[in-house]
Amino acid sequence: MVKILFICLGNICRSPAADGIMHRLVSQAGLDDQYLIDSAGIGSWHVGQLPDQRMRRHGQRHGYLFNHRARQFKPQDFDRFDLIAVMDHENYHDVSRQARTETDRLKIISMSDYLQHHPGQSTIPDPYYGSDSDFEWVIELLEDACDGLLKQLRANATK
């Protein structure tokens, strides 16, 4: 089983969206029993809350149900997960600082590395202070990156 944890700043926009998108992709591929997917945030501000209502609304327009309850990333998550997928450079640095070993650090990946159709896009930007179009853009990027990540994981599994 491959265990993936998506990380963003507060766990109310990008990471729960990635969580929901990846769940759907895995389910559509009939691979539910092969993946454990979760999300968390760097900060504790939103622990226990549903994703931002704007992200839920935009997700719903695309047929997603983003209903993950926010939680904070803990160093113990390195023990539970194979991959820690971050959304931007700041998330990468925040999670890296909590890595206890080089093995922990090697589990951290950047979602933008899995973008297939958005060359030059180096992060999944935080839409929190943005407009509706920013939330749509993030969903588009995450659909692309999650698809790319799943393709890579499936290719690695057949090697």
Coordinates of C-alpha atoms in Angstrom, one line a residue:
M1 CA 0.0 0.0 0.0
V2 CA 1.3 3.5 -0.9
K3 CA 0.5 6.1 1.8
I4 CA 0.4 9.7 0.6
L5 CA 0.0 12.8 2.8
F6 CA -0.8 16.1 1.1
I7 CA 0.4 19.3 2.9
C8 CA -0.5 22.9 2.6
L9 CA -0.4 25.8 5.1
G10 CA -3.7 25.5 6.9
N11 CA -5.2 22.3 5.4
I12 CA -8.4 24.1 4.2
C13 CA -7.7 24.8 0.5
R14 CA -5.0 23.0 -1.4
S15 CA -4.2 19.9 0.5
P16 CA -7.8 18.8 1.1
A17 CA -8.5 19.4 -2.6
A18 CA -5.5 17.3 -3.5
D19 CA -6.8 14.6 -1.1
G20 CA -10.2 14.6 -2.7
I21 CA -8.9 14.7 -6.3
M22 CA -6.5 11.8 -5.6
H23 CA -9.2 9.8 -3.9
R24 CA -11.3 10.1 -7.0
L25 CA -8.5 9.2 -9.4
V26 CA -7.5 6.2 -7.3
S27 CA -11.1 5.0 -7.0
Q28 CA -11.8 5.4 -10.8
A29 CA -8.7 3.3 -11.4
G30 CA -10.0 0.6 -9.0
L31 CA -7.0 1.0 -6.8
D32 CA -8.7 2.0 -3.5
D33 CA -7.1 -1.0 -1.7
Q34 CA -3.6 0.1 -2.8
Y35 CA -3.5 3.7 -1.6
L36 CA -4.0 5.5 1.7
I37 CA -4.5 9.2 1.2
D38 CA -4.7 12.0 3.8
S39 CA -3.9 15.7 4.2
A40 CA -2.7 18.0 6.9
G41 CA -1.5 21.6 7.4
I42 CA 1.6 23.2 8.7
G43 CA -0.3 25.4 11.1
S44 CA -3.0 24.5 13.7
W45 CA -5.3 27.5 13.0
H46 CA -8.1 25.4 11.3
V47 CA -7.8 22.0 13.1
G48 CA -11.2 20.3 13.0
Q49 CA -12.7 22.6 10.4
L50 CA -14.0 21.6 7.0
P51 CA -12.2 23.0 3.9
D52 CA -12.7 26.6 3.0
Q53 CA -16.3 27.1 1.7
R54 CA -15.0 28.5 -1.6
M55 CA -12.8 25.4 -2.2
R56 CA -15.8 23.2 -1.4
R57 CA -18.0 25.1 -3.7
H58 CA -15.5 25.1 -6.6
G59 CA -14.8 21.4 -5.9
Q60 CA -18.5 20.6 -6.1
R61 CA -18.7 22.3 -9.5
H62 CA -16.1 19.7 -10.7
G63 CA -17.9 16.8 -9.0
Y64 CA -15.7 16.6 -5.9
L65 CA -16.7 16.3 -2.3
F66 CA -14.0 18.0 -0.2
N67 CA -15.0 17.1 3.3
H68 CA -11.7 16.4 5.1
R69 CA -11.4 17.8 8.6
A70 CA -8.2 19.9 9.0
R71 CA -5.4 18.5 11.1
Q72 CA -1.9 19.6 11.8
F73 CA 1.2 17.9 10.4
K74 CA 3.3 16.1 13.0
P75 CA 6.8 14.6 12.7
Q76 CA 5.2 11.2 13.4
D77 CA 3.5 11.5 10.0
F78 CA 6.9 10.6 8.5
D79 CA 6.4 7.1 10.2
R80 CA 2.9 6.7 8.8
F81 CA 3.3 7.9 5.2
D82 CA 5.6 7.0 2.2
L83 CA 5.2 10.4 0.5
I84 CA 4.7 13.8 2.0
A85 CA 3.4 15.9 -1.0
V86 CA 3.8 19.7 -0.4
M87 CA 2.2 22.5 -2.4
D88 CA 4.9 25.2 -2.4
H89 CA 8.4 26.0 -1.4
E90 CA 7.5 27.3 2.1
N91 CA 5.6 24.1 2.8
Y92 CA 8.7 22.2 1.7
H93 CA 10.9 24.1 4.1
D94 CA 8.5 23.9 7.0
V95 CA 8.1 20.1 6.6
S96 CA 11.8 19.6 6.0
R97 CA 12.6 21.3 9.3
Q98 CA 10.6 18.6 11.0
A99 CA 12.3 15.7 9.3
R100 CA 14.3 13.7 11.8
T101 CA 16.4 11.8 9.4
E102 CA 17.5 11.9 5.7
T103 CA 15.0 9.1 5.2
D104 CA 12.2 11.4 6.4
R105 CA 13.5 14.2 4.1
L106 CA 13.5 11.9 1.1
K107 CA 9.8 11.3 1.5
I108 CA 9.0 15.0 0.8
I109 CA 7.9 15.7 -2.8
S110 CA 6.6 18.8 -4.5
M111 CA 3.3 18.5 -6.3
S112 CA 4.4 20.9 -9.0
D113 CA 7.0 18.3 -10.0
Y114 CA 4.1 16.1 -11.3
L115 CA 2.4 18.7 -13.4
Q116 CA 2.1 17.4 -17.0
H117 CA 0.4 20.3 -18.8
H118 CA 1.6 23.4 -17.0
P119 CA 5.3 23.8 -17.8
G120 CA 7.1 26.4 -15.7
Q121 CA 4.6 26.3 -12.9
S122 CA 6.8 25.8 -9.8
T123 CA 4.1 25.7 -7.1
I124 CA 0.5 25.1 -6.4
P125 CA -0.4 28.6 -5.3
D126 CA -2.5 29.3 -2.2
P127 CA -5.9 30.7 -3.3
Y128 CA -7.0 31.7 0.2
Y129 CA -6.7 35.5 -0.4
G130 CA -7.6 35.3 -4.1
S131 CA -10.7 35.3 -6.2
D132 CA -12.9 32.5 -7.6
S133 CA -10.6 32.2 -10.6
D134 CA -7.7 31.4 -8.2
F135 CA -9.6 28.5 -6.7
E136 CA -10.4 27.2 -10.2
W137 CA -6.8 27.5 -11.2
V138 CA -5.7 25.5 -8.1
I139 CA -8.2 22.7 -8.9
E140 CA -6.9 22.6 -12.5
L141 CA -3.3 22.4 -11.3
L142 CA -4.1 19.7 -8.7
E143 CA -6.1 17.6 -11.2
D144 CA -3.0 17.7 -13.5
A145 CA -0.5 17.0 -10.7
C146 CA -2.5 14.3 -9.0
D147 CA -2.9 12.5 -12.4
G148 CA 0.8 12.9 -13.0
L149 CA 1.7 11.5 -9.5
L150 CA -0.6 8.6 -9.9
K151 CA 0.8 7.7 -13.3
Q152 CA 4.3 7.9 -11.8
L153 CA 3.4 5.7 -8.9
R154 CA 1.7 3.1 -11.2
A155 CA 4.7 3.1 -13.5
N156 CA 7.1 2.6 -10.5
A157 CA 4.9 -0.3 -9.3
T158 CA 5.3 -2.2 -12.5
K159 CA 9.1 -2.0 -12.5

